[in-house]
Amino acid sequence: MEKFKGSVLCKVVITLMVLSSVNASIKDDMRNGVSFKLTELIRKLFPVDEKVM
């Protein structure tokens, strides 16, 4: 019975770790998308000469 509890607990912990890492990567993708859109918006509002860049 103890081994069974241990394996179930192990599976639960691994599942939580995987879910949290997937969640973190989704958040990173969203953050990158938002910052990219903000950058594009700023470039449209304030056109910058390519020579300056």
PDB file of C-alpha atoms in Angstrom:
ATOM      1  CA  MET A   1       0.000   0.000   0.000  1.00  0.00           C
ATOM      2  CA  GLU A   2       2.841   2.403   0.827  1.00  0.00           C
ATOM      3  CA  LYS A   3       4.515   1.833  -2.552  1.00  0.00           C
ATOM      4  CA  PHE A   4       1.200   2.520  -4.285  1.00  0.00           C
ATOM      5  CA  LYS A   5       0.760   5.816  -2.409  1.00  0.00           C
ATOM      6  CA  GLY A   6       4.330   6.793  -3.227  1.00  0.00           C
ATOM      7  CA  SER A   7       3.945   6.125  -6.952  1.00  0.00           C
ATOM      8  CA  VAL A   8       0.644   8.019  -7.102  1.00  0.00           C
ATOM      9  CA  LEU A   9       2.211  10.960  -5.256  1.00  0.00           C
ATOM     10  CA  CYS A  10       5.182  10.854  -7.631  1.00  0.00           C
ATOM     11  CA  LYS A  11       2.886  10.929 -10.677  1.00  0.00           C
ATOM     12  CA  VAL A  12       0.896  13.835  -9.227  1.00  0.00           C
ATOM     13  CA  VAL A  13       4.074  15.841  -8.552  1.00  0.00           C
ATOM     14  CA  ILE A  14       5.440  15.167 -12.058  1.00  0.00           C
ATOM     15  CA  THR A  15       2.091  16.109 -13.624  1.00  0.00           C
ATOM     16  CA  LEU A  16       2.009  19.377 -11.664  1.00  0.00           C
ATOM     17  CA  MET A  17       5.587  20.184 -12.721  1.00  0.00           C
ATOM     18  CA  VAL A  18       4.781  19.538 -16.386  1.00  0.00           C
ATOM     19  CA  LEU A  19       1.590  21.608 -16.228  1.00  0.00           C
ATOM     20  CA  SER A  20       3.346  24.521 -14.525  1.00  0.00           C
ATOM     21  CA  SER A  21       6.164  24.493 -17.096  1.00  0.00           C
ATOM     22  CA  VAL A  22       3.647  24.399 -19.963  1.00  0.00           C
ATOM     23  CA  ASN A  23       1.736  27.238 -18.302  1.00  0.00           C
ATOM     24  CA  ALA A  24       4.962  29.250 -17.961  1.00  0.00           C
ATOM     25  CA  SER A  25       5.841  28.762 -21.635  1.00  0.00           C
ATOM     26  CA  ILE A  26       2.332  29.887 -22.657  1.00  0.00           C
ATOM     27  CA  LYS A  27       2.738  32.998 -20.487  1.00  0.00           C
ATOM     28  CA  ASP A  28       6.133  33.688 -22.103  1.00  0.00           C
ATOM     29  CA  ASP A  29       4.594  33.382 -25.581  1.00  0.00           C
ATOM     30  CA  MET A  30       1.788  35.781 -24.615  1.00  0.00           C
ATOM     31  CA  ARG A  31       4.258  38.245 -23.114  1.00  0.00           C
ATOM     32  CA  ASN A  32       6.455  38.090 -26.217  1.00  0.00           C
ATOM     33  CA  GLY A  33       3.417  38.627 -28.465  1.00  0.00           C
ATOM     34  CA  VAL A  34       2.232  41.615 -26.442  1.00  0.00           C
ATOM     35  CA  SER A  35       5.678  43.238 -26.377  1.00  0.00           C
ATOM     36  CA  PHE A  36       6.044  42.656 -30.134  1.00  0.00           C
ATOM     37  CA  LYS A  37       2.667  44.345 -30.779  1.00  0.00           C
ATOM     38  CA  LEU A  38       3.642  47.246 -28.534  1.00  0.00           C
ATOM     39  CA  THR A  39       6.922  47.644 -30.416  1.00  0.00           C
ATOM     40  CA  GLU A  40       5.105  47.663 -33.764  1.00  0.00           C
ATOM     41  CA  LEU A  41       2.624  50.233 -32.441  1.00  0.00           C
ATOM     42  CA  ILE A  42       5.426  52.490 -31.194  1.00  0.00           C
ATOM     43  CA  ARG A  43       7.202  52.223 -34.560  1.00  0.00           C
ATOM     44  CA  LYS A  44       4.010  53.261 -36.361  1.00  0.00           C
ATOM     45  CA  LEU A  45       3.375  56.162 -33.988  1.00  0.00           C
ATOM     46  CA  PHE A  46       6.966  57.382 -33.926  1.00  0.00           C
ATOM     47  CA  PRO A  47       8.646  56.572 -37.234  1.00  0.00           C
ATOM     48  CA  VAL A  48      12.392  56.205 -36.778  1.00  0.00           C
ATOM     49  CA  ASP A  49      14.960  56.567 -39.527  1.00  0.00           C
ATOM     50  CA  GLU A  50      16.603  53.237 -40.306  1.00  0.00           C
ATOM     51  CA  LYS A  51      19.988  55.017 -40.353  1.00  0.00           C
ATOM     52  CA  VAL A  52      19.612  55.852 -36.663  1.00  0.00           C
ATOM     53  CA  MET A  53      18.998  52.217 -35.699  1.00  0.00           C
TER      54      MET A  53
END
